[in-house]
mmCIF file with all atom_site columns, C-alpha atoms in Angstrom:
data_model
loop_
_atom_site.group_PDB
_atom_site.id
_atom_site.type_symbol
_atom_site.label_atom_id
_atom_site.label_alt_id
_atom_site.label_comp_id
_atom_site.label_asym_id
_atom_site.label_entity_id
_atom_site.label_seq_id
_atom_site.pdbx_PDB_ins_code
_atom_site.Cartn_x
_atom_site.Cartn_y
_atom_site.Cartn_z
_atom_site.occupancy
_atom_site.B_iso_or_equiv
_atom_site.pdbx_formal_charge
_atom_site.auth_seq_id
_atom_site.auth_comp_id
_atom_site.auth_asym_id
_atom_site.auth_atom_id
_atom_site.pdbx_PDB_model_num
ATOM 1   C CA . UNK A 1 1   ? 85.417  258.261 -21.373 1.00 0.00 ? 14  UNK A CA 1
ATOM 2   C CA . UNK A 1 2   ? 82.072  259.233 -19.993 1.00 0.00 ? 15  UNK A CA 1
ATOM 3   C CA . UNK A 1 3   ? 81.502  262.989 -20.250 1.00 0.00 ? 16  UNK A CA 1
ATOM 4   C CA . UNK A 1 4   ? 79.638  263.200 -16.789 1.00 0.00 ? 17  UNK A CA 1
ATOM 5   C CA . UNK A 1 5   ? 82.773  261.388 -15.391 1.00 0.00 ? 18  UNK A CA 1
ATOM 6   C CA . UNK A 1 6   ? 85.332  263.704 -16.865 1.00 0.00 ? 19  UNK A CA 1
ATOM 7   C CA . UNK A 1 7   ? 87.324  265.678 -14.542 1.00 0.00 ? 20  UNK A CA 1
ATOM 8   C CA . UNK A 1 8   ? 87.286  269.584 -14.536 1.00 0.00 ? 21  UNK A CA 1
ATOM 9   C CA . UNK A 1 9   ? 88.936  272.193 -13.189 1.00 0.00 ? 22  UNK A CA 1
ATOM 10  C CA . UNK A 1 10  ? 87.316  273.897 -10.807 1.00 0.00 ? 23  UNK A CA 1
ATOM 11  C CA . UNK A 1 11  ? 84.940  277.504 -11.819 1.00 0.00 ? 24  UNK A CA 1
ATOM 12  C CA . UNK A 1 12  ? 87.688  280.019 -10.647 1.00 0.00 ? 25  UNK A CA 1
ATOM 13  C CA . UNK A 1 13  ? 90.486  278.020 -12.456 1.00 0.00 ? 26  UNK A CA 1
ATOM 14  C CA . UNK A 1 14  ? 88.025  278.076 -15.670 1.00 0.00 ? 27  UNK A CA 1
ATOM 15  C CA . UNK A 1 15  ? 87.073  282.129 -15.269 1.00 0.00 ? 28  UNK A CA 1
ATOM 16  C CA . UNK A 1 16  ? 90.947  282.976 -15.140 1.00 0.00 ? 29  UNK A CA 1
ATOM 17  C CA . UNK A 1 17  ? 91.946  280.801 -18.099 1.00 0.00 ? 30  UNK A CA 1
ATOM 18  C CA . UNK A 1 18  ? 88.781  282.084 -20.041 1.00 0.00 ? 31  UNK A CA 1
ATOM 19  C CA . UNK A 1 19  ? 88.967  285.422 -19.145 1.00 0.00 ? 32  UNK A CA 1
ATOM 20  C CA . UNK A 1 20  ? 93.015  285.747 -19.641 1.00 0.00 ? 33  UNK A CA 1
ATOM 21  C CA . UNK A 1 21  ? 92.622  284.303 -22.843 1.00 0.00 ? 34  UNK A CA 1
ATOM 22  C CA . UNK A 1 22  ? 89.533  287.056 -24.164 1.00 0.00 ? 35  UNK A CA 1
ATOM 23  C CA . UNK A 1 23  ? 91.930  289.530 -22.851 1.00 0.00 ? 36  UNK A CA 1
ATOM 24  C CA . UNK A 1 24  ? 94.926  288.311 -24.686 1.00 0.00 ? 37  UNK A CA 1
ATOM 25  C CA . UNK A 1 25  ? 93.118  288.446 -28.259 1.00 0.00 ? 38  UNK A CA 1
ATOM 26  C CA . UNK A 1 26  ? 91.122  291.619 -27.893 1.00 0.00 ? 39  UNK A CA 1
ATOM 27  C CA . UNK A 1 27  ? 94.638  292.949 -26.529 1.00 0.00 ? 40  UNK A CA 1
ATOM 28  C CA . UNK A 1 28  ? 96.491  291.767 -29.404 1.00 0.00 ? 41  UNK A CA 1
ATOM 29  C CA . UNK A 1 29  ? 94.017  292.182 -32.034 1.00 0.00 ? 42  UNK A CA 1
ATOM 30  C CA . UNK A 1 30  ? 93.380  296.058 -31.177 1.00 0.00 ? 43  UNK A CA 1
ATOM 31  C CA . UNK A 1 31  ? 96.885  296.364 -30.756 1.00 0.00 ? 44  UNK A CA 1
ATOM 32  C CA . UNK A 1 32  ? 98.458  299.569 -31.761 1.00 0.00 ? 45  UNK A CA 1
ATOM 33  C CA . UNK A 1 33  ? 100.264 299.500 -35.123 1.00 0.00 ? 46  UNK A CA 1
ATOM 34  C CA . UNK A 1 34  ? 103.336 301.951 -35.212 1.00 0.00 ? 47  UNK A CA 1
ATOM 35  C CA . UNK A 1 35  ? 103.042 303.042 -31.677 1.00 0.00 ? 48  UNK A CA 1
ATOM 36  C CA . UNK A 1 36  ? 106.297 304.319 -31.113 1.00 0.00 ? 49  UNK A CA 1
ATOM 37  C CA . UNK A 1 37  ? 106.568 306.406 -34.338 1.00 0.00 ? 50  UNK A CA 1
ATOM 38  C CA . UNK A 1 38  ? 102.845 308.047 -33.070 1.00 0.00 ? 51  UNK A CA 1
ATOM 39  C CA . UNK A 1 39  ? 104.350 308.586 -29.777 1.00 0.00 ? 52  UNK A CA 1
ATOM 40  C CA . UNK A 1 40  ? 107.582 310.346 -31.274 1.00 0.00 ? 53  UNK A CA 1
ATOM 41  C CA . UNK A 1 41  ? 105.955 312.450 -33.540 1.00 0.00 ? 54  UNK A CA 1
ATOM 42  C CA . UNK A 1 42  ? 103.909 313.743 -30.547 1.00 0.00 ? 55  UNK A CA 1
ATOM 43  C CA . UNK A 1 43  ? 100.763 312.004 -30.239 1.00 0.00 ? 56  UNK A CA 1
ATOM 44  C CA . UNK A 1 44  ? 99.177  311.931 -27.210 1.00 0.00 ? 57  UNK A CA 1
ATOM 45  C CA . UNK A 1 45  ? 98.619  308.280 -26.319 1.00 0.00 ? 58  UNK A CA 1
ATOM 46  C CA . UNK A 1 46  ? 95.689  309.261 -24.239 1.00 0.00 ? 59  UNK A CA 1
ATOM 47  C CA . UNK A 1 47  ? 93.912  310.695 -27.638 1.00 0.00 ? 60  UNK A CA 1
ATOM 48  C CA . UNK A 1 48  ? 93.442  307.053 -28.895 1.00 0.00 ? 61  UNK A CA 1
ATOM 49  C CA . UNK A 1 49  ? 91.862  305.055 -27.505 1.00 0.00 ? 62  UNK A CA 1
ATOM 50  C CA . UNK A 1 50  ? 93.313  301.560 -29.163 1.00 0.00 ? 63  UNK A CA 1
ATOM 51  C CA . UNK A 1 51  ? 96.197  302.666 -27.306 1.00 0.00 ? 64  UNK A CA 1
ATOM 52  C CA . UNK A 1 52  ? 94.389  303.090 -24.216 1.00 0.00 ? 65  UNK A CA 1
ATOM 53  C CA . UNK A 1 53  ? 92.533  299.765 -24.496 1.00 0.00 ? 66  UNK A CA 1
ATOM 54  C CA . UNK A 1 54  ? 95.315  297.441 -25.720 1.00 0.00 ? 67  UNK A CA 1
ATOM 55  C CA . UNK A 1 55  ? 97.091  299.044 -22.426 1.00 0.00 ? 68  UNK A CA 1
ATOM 56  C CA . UNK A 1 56  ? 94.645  298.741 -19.897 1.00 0.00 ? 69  UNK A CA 1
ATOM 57  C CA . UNK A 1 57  ? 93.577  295.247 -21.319 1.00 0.00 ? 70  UNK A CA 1
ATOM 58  C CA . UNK A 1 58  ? 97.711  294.520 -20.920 1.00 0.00 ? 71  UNK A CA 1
ATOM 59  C CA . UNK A 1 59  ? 97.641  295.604 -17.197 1.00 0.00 ? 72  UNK A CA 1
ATOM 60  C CA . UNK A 1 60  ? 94.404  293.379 -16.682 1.00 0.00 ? 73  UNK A CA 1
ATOM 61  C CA . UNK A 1 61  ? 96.311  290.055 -17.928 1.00 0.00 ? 74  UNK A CA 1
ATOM 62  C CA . UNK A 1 62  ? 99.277  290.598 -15.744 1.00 0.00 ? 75  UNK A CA 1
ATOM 63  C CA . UNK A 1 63  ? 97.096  290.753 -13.344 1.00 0.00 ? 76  UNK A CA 1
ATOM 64  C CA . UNK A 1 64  ? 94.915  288.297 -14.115 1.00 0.00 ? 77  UNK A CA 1
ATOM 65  C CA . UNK A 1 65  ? 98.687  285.945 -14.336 1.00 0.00 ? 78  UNK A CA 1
ATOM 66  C CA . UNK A 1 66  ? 99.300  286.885 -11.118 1.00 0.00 ? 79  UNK A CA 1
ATOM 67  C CA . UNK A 1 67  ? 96.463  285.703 -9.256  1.00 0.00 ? 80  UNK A CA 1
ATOM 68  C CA . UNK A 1 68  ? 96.097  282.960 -11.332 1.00 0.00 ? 81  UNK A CA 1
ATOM 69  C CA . UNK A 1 69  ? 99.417  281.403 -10.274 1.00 0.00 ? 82  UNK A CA 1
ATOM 70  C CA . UNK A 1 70  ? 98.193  282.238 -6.534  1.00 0.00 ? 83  UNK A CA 1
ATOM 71  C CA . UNK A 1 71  ? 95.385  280.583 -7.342  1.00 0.00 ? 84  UNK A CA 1
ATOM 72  C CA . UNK A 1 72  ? 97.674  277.198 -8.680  1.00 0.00 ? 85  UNK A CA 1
ATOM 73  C CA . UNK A 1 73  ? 98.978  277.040 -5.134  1.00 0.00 ? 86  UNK A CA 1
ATOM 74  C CA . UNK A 1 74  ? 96.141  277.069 -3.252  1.00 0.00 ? 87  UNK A CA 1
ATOM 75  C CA . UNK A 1 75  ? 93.507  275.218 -5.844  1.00 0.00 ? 88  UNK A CA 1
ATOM 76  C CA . UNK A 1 76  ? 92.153  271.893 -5.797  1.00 0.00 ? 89  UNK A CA 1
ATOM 77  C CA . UNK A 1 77  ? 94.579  269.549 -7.737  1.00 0.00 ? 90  UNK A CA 1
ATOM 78  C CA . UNK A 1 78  ? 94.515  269.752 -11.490 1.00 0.00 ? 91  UNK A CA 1
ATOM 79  C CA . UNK A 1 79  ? 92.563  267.110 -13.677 1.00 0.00 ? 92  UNK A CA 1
ATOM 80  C CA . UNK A 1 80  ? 94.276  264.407 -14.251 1.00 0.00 ? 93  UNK A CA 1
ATOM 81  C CA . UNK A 1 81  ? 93.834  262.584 -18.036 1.00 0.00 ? 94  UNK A CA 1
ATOM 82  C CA . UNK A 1 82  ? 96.230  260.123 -19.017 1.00 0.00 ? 95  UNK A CA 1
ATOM 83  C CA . UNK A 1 83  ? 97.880  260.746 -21.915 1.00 0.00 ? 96  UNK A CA 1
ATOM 84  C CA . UNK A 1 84  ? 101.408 259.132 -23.511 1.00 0.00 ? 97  UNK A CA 1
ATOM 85  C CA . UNK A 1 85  ? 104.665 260.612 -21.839 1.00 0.00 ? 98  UNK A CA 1
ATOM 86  C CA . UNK A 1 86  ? 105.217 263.030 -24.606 1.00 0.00 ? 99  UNK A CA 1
ATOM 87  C CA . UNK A 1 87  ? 102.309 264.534 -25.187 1.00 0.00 ? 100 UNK A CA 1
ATOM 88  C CA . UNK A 1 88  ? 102.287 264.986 -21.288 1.00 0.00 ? 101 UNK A CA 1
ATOM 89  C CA . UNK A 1 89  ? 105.597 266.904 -22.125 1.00 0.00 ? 102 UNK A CA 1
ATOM 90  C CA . UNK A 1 90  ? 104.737 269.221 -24.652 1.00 0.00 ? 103 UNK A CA 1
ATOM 91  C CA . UNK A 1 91  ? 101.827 269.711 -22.643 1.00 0.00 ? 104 UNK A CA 1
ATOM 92  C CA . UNK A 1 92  ? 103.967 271.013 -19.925 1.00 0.00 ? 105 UNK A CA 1
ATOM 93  C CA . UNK A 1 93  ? 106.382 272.904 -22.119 1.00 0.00 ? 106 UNK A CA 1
ATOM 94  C CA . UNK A 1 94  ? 103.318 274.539 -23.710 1.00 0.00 ? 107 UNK A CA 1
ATOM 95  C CA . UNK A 1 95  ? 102.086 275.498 -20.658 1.00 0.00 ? 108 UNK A CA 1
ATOM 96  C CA . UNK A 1 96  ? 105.079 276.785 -18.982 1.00 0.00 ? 109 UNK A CA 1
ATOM 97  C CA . UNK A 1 97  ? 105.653 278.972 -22.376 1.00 0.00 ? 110 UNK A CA 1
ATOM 98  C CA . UNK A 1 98  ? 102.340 280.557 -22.157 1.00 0.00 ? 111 UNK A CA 1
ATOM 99  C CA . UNK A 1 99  ? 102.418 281.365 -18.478 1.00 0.00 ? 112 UNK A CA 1
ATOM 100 C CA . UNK A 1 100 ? 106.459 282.866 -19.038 1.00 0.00 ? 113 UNK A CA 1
ATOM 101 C CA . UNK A 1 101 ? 104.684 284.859 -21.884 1.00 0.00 ? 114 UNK A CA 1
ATOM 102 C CA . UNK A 1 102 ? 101.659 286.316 -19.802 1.00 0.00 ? 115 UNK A CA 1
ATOM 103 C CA . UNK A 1 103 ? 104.544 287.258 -17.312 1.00 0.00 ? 116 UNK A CA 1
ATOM 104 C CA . UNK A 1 104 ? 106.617 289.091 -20.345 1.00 0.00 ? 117 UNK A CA 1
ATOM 105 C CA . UNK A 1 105 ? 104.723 290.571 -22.327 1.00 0.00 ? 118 UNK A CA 1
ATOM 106 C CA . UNK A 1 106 ? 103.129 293.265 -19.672 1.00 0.00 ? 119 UNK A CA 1
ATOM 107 C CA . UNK A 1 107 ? 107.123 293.794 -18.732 1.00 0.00 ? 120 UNK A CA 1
ATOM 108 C CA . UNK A 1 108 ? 108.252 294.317 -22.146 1.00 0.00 ? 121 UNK A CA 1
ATOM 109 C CA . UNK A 1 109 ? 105.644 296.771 -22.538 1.00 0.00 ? 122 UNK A CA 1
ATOM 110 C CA . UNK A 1 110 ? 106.806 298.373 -19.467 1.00 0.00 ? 123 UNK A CA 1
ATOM 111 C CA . UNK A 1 111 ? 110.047 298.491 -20.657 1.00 0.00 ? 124 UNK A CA 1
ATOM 112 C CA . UNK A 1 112 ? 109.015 300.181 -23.839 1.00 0.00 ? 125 UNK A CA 1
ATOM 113 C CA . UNK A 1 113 ? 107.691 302.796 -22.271 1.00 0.00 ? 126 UNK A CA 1
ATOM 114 C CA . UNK A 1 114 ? 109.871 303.694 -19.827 1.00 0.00 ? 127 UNK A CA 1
ATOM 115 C CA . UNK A 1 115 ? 112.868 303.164 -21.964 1.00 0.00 ? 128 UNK A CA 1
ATOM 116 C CA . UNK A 1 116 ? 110.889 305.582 -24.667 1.00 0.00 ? 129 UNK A CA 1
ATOM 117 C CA . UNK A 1 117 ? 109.499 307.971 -22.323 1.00 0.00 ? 130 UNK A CA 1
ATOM 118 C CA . UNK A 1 118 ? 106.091 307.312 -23.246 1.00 0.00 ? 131 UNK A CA 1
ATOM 119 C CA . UNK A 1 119 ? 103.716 307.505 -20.876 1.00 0.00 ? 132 UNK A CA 1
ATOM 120 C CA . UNK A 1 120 ? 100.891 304.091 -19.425 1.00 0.00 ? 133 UNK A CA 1
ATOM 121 C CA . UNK A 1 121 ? 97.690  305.419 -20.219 1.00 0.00 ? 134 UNK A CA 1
ATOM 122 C CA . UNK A 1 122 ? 94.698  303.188 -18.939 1.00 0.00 ? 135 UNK A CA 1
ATOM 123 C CA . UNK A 1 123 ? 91.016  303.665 -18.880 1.00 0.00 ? 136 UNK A CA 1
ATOM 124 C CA . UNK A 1 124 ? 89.721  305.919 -16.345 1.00 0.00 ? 137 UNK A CA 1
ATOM 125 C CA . UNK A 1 125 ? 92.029  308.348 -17.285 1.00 0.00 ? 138 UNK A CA 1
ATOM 126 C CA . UNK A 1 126 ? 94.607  306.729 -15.204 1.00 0.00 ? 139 UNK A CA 1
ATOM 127 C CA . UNK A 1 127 ? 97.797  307.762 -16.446 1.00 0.00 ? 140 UNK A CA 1
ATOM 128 C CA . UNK A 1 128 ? 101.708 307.384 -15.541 1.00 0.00 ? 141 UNK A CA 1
ATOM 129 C CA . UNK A 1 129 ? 103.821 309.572 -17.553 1.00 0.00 ? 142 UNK A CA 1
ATOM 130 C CA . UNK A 1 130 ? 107.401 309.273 -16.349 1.00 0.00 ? 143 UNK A CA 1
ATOM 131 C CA . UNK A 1 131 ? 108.507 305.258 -15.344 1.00 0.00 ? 144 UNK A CA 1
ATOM 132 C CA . UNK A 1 132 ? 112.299 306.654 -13.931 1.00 0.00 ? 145 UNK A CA 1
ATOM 133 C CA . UNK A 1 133 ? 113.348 303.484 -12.339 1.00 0.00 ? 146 UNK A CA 1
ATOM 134 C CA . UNK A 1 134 ? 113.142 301.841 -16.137 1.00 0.00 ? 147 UNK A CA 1
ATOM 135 C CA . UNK A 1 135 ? 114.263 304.820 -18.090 1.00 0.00 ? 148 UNK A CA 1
ATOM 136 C CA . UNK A 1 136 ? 117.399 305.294 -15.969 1.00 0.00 ? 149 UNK A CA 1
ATOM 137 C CA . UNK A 1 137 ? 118.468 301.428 -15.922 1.00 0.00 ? 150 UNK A CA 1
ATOM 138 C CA . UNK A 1 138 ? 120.636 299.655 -17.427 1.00 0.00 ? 151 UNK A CA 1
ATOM 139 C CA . UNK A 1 139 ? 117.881 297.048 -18.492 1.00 0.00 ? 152 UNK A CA 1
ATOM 140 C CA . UNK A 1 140 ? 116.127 299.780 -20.969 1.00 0.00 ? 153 UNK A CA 1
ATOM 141 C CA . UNK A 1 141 ? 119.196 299.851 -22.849 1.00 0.00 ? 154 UNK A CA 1
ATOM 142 C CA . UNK A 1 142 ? 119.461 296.281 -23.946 1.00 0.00 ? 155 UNK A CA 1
ATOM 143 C CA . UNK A 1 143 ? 117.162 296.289 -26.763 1.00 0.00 ? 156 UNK A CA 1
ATOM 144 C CA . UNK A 1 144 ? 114.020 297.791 -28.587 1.00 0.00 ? 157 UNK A CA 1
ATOM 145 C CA . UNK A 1 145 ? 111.994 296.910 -26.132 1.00 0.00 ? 158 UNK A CA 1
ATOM 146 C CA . UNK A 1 146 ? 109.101 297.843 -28.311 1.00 0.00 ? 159 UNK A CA 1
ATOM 147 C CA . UNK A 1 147 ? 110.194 295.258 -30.716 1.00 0.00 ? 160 UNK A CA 1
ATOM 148 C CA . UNK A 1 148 ? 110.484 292.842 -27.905 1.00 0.00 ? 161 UNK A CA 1
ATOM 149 C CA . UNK A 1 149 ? 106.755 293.362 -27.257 1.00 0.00 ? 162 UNK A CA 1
ATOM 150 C CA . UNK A 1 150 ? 105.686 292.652 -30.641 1.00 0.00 ? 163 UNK A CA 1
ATOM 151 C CA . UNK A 1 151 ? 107.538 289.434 -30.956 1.00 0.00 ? 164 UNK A CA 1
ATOM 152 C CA . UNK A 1 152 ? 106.519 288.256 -28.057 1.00 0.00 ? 165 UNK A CA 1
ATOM 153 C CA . UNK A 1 153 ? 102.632 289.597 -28.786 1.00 0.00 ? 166 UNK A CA 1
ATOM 154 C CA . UNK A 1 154 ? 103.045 287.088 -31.965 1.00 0.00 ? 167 UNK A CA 1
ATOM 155 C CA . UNK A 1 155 ? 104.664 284.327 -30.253 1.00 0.00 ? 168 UNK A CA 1
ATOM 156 C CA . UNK A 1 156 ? 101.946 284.194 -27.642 1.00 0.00 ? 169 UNK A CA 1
ATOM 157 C CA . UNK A 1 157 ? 98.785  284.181 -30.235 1.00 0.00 ? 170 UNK A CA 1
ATOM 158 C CA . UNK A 1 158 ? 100.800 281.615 -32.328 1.00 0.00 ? 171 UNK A CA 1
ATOM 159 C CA . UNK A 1 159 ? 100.854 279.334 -28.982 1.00 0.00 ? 172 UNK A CA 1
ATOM 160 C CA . UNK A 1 160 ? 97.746  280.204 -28.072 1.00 0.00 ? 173 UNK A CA 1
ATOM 161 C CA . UNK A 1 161 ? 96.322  278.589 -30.920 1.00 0.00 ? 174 UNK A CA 1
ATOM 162 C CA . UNK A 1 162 ? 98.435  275.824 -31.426 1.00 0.00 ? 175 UNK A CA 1
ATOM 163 C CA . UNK A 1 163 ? 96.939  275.246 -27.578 1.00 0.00 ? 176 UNK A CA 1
ATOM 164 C CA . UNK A 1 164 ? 93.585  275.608 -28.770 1.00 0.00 ? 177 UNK A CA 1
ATOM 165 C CA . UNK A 1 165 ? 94.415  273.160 -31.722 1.00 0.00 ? 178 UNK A CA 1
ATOM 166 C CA . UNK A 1 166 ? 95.832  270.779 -29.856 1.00 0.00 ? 179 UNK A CA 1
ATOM 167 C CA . UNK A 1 167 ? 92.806  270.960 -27.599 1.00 0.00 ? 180 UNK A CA 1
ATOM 168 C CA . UNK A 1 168 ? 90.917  270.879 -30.133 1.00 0.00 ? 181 UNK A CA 1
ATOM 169 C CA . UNK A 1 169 ? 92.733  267.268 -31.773 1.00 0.00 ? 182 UNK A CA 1
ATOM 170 C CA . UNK A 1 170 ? 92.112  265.720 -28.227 1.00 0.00 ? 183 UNK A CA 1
ATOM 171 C CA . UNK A 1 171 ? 88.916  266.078 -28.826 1.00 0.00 ? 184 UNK A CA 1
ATOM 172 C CA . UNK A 1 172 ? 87.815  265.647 -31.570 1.00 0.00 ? 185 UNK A CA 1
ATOM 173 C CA . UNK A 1 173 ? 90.590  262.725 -32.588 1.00 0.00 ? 186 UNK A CA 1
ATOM 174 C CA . UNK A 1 174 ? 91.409  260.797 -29.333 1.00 0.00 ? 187 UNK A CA 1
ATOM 175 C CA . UNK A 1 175 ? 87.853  261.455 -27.418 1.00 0.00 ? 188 UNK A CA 1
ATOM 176 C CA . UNK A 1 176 ? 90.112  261.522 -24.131 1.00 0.00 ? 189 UNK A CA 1
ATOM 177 C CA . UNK A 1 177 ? 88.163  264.761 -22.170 1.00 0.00 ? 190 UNK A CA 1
ATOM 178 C CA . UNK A 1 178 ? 91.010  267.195 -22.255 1.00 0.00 ? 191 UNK A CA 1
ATOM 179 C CA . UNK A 1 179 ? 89.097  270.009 -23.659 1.00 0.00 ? 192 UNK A CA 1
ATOM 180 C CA . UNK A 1 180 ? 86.138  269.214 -21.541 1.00 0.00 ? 193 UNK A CA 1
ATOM 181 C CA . UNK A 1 181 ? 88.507  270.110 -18.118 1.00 0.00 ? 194 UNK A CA 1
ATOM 182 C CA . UNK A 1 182 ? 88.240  273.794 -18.739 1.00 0.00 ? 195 UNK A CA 1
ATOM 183 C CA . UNK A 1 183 ? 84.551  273.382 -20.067 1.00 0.00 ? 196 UNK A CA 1
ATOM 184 C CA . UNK A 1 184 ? 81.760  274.138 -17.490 1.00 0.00 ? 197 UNK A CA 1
ATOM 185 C CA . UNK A 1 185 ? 80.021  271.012 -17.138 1.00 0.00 ? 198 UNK A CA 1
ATOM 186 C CA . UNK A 1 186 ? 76.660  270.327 -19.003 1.00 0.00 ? 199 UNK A CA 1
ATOM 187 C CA . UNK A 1 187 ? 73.287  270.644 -17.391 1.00 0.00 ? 200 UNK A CA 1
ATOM 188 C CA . UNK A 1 188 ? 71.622  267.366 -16.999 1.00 0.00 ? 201 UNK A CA 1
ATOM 189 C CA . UNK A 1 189 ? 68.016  267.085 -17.509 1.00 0.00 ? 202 UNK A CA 1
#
């Protein structure tokens, strides 16, 4: 296929999936080891700042989800490239997965707090410390919600990359532009 001829997604659809996925790393990466044992043995969340980063940077992809899928209502249609049927699926399934992650990994770690009593401290000093509505349901008592978060943190970068690899196989092996539709396209001379 032709590179000038390959289909894109459009700038805003690019800058969301781009940005959510900087986010998702840098989140993960400067992740907070041990959180919940700091947190019980009375450290002040707002004292560190991984905490307050890997938070805040949290926040910013559930928000970032959010408009996104507002933005996959309203957007020009999505590129087309054929492909064979199942690829198309796991495409789809490994899409749907990543958005459903985006979605519940921000809630877990809402539910970890609240359930825990630990406070949501983001930068600006923007801080909630009491999250009643979680801490008195019946939802905070159906599991670590903590440990929830982490599997799910590790899910999502597993994904993540096997998206990037397979992005990465299309290509480099089958040359068919899928890669290039989230690419910003190349300045012509």
């Amino acid at each position: 296929m032709n590179q000038q001829s390959t289909p894109r997604y459009d700038a805003i659809s690019r800058a969301f999936h781009w940005l959510t996925a900087i986010a998702v790393v840098i989140a993960f990466t400067i992740g907070p080891e041990h959180f919940g044992r700091l947190m019980r043995d009375g450290v002040d969340p707002a004292t560190m700042s991984d905490v307050v980063w890997h938070e805040s940077l949290g926040v910013l992809v559930f928000v970032l989800t959010l408009l996104r899928l507002l933005w996959v209502a309203a957007r020009p249609a999505a590129p087309q490239i054929p492909m064979a049927p199942k690829m198309q699926l796991m495409a789809k399934l490994a899409h749907l997965a990543l958005w459903a992650l985006m979605l519940a990994l921000p809630i877990s770690a809402l539910l970890a707090l609240g359930s825990e009593g630990h406070p949501l401290t983001l930068l600006g000093g923007v801080r909630v410390d009491q999250m009643p509505l979680i801490a008195n349901s019946a939802l905070a008592k159906l599991a670590d919600w903590g440990d929830v978060h982490g599997f799910l943190g590790d899910a999502i970068l597993w994904l993540a990359g096997l998206h990037a690899a397979a992005a990465i196989y299309h290509h480099v092996m089958l040359k068919d532009g899928v890669l290039l539709t989230m690419l910003p396209p190349r300045k012509t001379r």
